[in-house]
Amino acid sequence: MKLLNKKISFALVTFGAALLFAVGAGKANAATTITVGASPVPHAQILEHVKPQLKKEGVNLKIKKFTDYVMPNRALTAKELDANYFQHIPFLEDYNKKNNTDIVNAGSVHIEPIGIYSKQVKKLSQVKDGSKVLVSNNKPDWGRILTMLKDAKLITLKKGVNETKATFKDVAKNPKHLKFEYDFEPKLMPELLKNNEGALVAINANYAVGAKLNPKKDAIALEKTSSPYANIIAVRKGDQNKPAIKKLVKALTSKSTQQWIDKKYKGAVLPVKD
């Protein structure tokens, strides 16, 4: 009887140890879930592309779509998101300054060259005197547009102005008396173009692609690829070192993802390359 009790006790201890090991192993292998806020095009599409790769690496990616440029950062600071993917660095810097937040860049992924579109002219040089130029109210993009107009010799900027931070108050000369209107929501710009409400309409690539426009073919002027406005994965300060975030950035910047972006967007979205 004593021998039987010893055997039973040993079996129970062995079973208990095996069970604890199995539970521990299960926890170790459990997938980490992260929620990333993103603009529908192209950000959410690119995230969908890397989902299978991340799943193999133990990261369950959930994507929450936003159609504006305000809520993704609010949701991030409110801890409703683990990261967001919609903005470039100048936009983030401006947001942090205005809102006293400390959102940081976890990695640059792609560039969306901003374009100027028109139903009235085929070249910037053809724009008529007194024409309206429609621009969104996204202030960090103003310098990008003004630089394009400067390069086309339609305007000049005041000496010493940092082009990435230039505003319409920094226009020194405007020989064609262009009339700038810049109080529109970014998502409305394709509709303004469709309705021919301005001679020149500046549209961000994500909204252009979402409206079935091909920036490379349809824009009469396109931002240079050397632009510093790379779109980033943004996180709360300190979270950039989390393993799941690092895996996300690695997947988004991998060679295979870069090739996929090149093929899918045909120049409308350009992957950041070292």
Short mmCIF file of N, CA and C in Angstrom, two decimals, residues 69 88 111-117 134-136 138 140-148 186 189 201-206 208 215 219-225 227 229 267-268 270:
data_model
loop_
_atom_site.label_atom_id
_atom_site.label_comp_id
_atom_site.label_asym_id
_atom_site.label_seq_id
_atom_site.Cartn_x
_atom_site.Cartn_y
_atom_site.Cartn_z
N TYR A 69 -6.81 63.72 -39.55
CA TYR A 69 -5.43 63.83 -39.07
C TYR A 69 -5.35 64.22 -37.59
N HIS A 88 3.76 62.50 -41.00
CA HIS A 88 5.20 62.67 -41.20
C HIS A 88 5.77 63.44 -40.01
N ILE A 111 7.19 57.58 -48.20
CA ILE A 111 6.96 58.98 -48.54
C ILE A 111 5.77 59.04 -49.50
N GLU A 112 4.87 59.98 -49.24
CA GLU A 112 3.75 60.23 -50.14
C GLU A 112 3.97 61.59 -50.78
N PRO A 113 4.51 61.64 -51.97
CA PRO A 113 4.79 62.94 -52.59
C PRO A 113 3.50 63.72 -52.82
N ILE A 114 3.42 64.91 -52.26
CA ILE A 114 2.23 65.73 -52.43
C ILE A 114 2.19 66.25 -53.86
N GLY A 115 1.00 66.36 -54.44
CA GLY A 115 0.89 66.77 -55.83
C GLY A 115 0.00 67.98 -56.00
N ILE A 116 0.22 68.73 -57.06
CA ILE A 116 -0.66 69.83 -57.44
C ILE A 116 -1.40 69.39 -58.70
N TYR A 117 -2.73 69.49 -58.65
CA TYR A 117 -3.59 69.01 -59.72
C TYR A 117 -4.37 70.18 -60.32
N LEU A 134 -5.84 76.23 -54.15
CA LEU A 134 -6.52 75.63 -53.00
C LEU A 134 -5.59 74.66 -52.27
N VAL A 135 -5.45 74.87 -50.98
CA VAL A 135 -4.53 74.09 -50.14
C VAL A 135 -5.29 73.68 -48.88
N SER A 136 -4.96 72.54 -48.30
CA SER A 136 -5.64 72.11 -47.08
C SER A 136 -5.19 72.95 -45.89
N ASN A 138 -3.84 71.80 -43.35
CA ASN A 138 -2.75 71.06 -42.68
C ASN A 138 -1.45 71.87 -42.80
N PRO A 140 1.59 71.92 -41.59
CA PRO A 140 2.90 71.34 -41.88
C PRO A 140 3.15 71.02 -43.35
N ASP A 141 2.08 71.00 -44.16
CA ASP A 141 2.25 70.74 -45.60
C ASP A 141 2.45 72.02 -46.41
N TRP A 142 2.24 73.16 -45.80
CA TRP A 142 2.32 74.41 -46.56
C TRP A 142 3.70 74.63 -47.17
N GLY A 143 4.72 74.34 -46.39
CA GLY A 143 6.08 74.52 -46.89
C GLY A 143 6.37 73.65 -48.09
N ARG A 144 5.79 72.47 -48.13
CA ARG A 144 5.98 71.55 -49.25
C ARG A 144 5.41 72.15 -50.53
N ILE A 145 4.21 72.72 -50.40
CA ILE A 145 3.52 73.29 -51.56
C ILE A 145 4.21 74.56 -52.03
N LEU A 146 4.58 75.41 -51.08
CA LEU A 146 5.27 76.65 -51.42
C LEU A 146 6.61 76.38 -52.10
N THR A 147 7.29 75.33 -51.67
CA THR A 147 8.56 74.96 -52.30
C THR A 147 8.35 74.57 -53.76
N MET A 148 7.27 73.84 -54.02
CA MET A 148 6.96 73.44 -55.40
C MET A 148 6.66 74.66 -56.27
N PRO A 186 -8.13 68.24 -45.32
CA PRO A 186 -7.35 67.51 -46.33
C PRO A 186 -8.15 66.52 -47.15
N MET A 189 -10.00 67.76 -50.48
CA MET A 189 -9.29 68.31 -51.62
C MET A 189 -9.63 67.62 -52.95
N VAL A 201 -4.94 72.75 -57.26
CA VAL A 201 -5.41 72.11 -56.03
C VAL A 201 -4.31 71.16 -55.53
N ALA A 202 -3.85 71.39 -54.32
CA ALA A 202 -2.81 70.55 -53.72
C ALA A 202 -3.47 69.40 -52.96
N ILE A 203 -3.06 68.17 -53.25
CA ILE A 203 -3.69 66.99 -52.64
C ILE A 203 -2.61 66.03 -52.13
N ASN A 204 -2.78 65.61 -50.87
CA ASN A 204 -1.88 64.59 -50.32
C ASN A 204 -2.09 63.27 -51.06
N ALA A 205 -1.02 62.51 -51.22
CA ALA A 205 -1.07 61.29 -52.02
C ALA A 205 -2.09 60.28 -51.51
N ASN A 206 -2.23 60.15 -50.17
CA ASN A 206 -3.17 59.14 -49.67
C ASN A 206 -4.60 59.47 -50.07
N ALA A 208 -5.37 61.37 -52.68
CA ALA A 208 -5.40 61.28 -54.14
C ALA A 208 -5.64 59.83 -54.58
N PRO A 215 -1.07 60.01 -58.63
CA PRO A 215 -0.23 61.21 -58.52
C PRO A 215 0.84 61.31 -59.59
N ALA A 219 -1.09 64.34 -61.55
CA ALA A 219 -0.63 65.63 -61.01
C ALA A 219 0.15 66.40 -62.07
N ILE A 220 -0.04 67.71 -62.13
CA ILE A 220 0.75 68.51 -63.07
C ILE A 220 2.10 68.88 -62.46
N ALA A 221 2.23 68.68 -61.16
CA ALA A 221 3.51 68.88 -60.47
C ALA A 221 3.53 67.96 -59.27
N LEU A 222 4.65 67.31 -59.06
CA LEU A 222 4.78 66.34 -57.97
C LEU A 222 6.02 66.66 -57.14
N GLU A 223 5.87 66.53 -55.85
CA GLU A 223 6.97 66.80 -54.93
C GLU A 223 8.17 65.91 -55.24
N LYS A 224 9.34 66.46 -55.04
CA LYS A 224 10.57 65.71 -55.30
C LYS A 224 10.71 64.55 -54.32
N THR A 225 11.34 63.48 -54.76
CA THR A 225 11.50 62.30 -53.91
C THR A 225 12.49 62.53 -52.78
N SER A 227 12.17 64.73 -50.65
CA SER A 227 11.39 65.37 -49.59
C SER A 227 11.67 64.73 -48.23
N TYR A 229 9.64 64.45 -45.83
CA TYR A 229 8.35 64.18 -45.19
C TYR A 229 7.99 62.69 -45.21
N GLY A 267 4.76 54.44 -57.84
CA GLY A 267 5.33 55.77 -57.71
C GLY A 267 4.49 56.75 -56.92
N ALA A 268 3.23 56.42 -56.66
CA ALA A 268 2.38 57.30 -55.87
C ALA A 268 2.77 57.26 -54.40
N LEU A 270 6.22 55.99 -52.13
CA LEU A 270 7.61 55.58 -52.29
C LEU A 270 8.16 55.07 -50.96
#
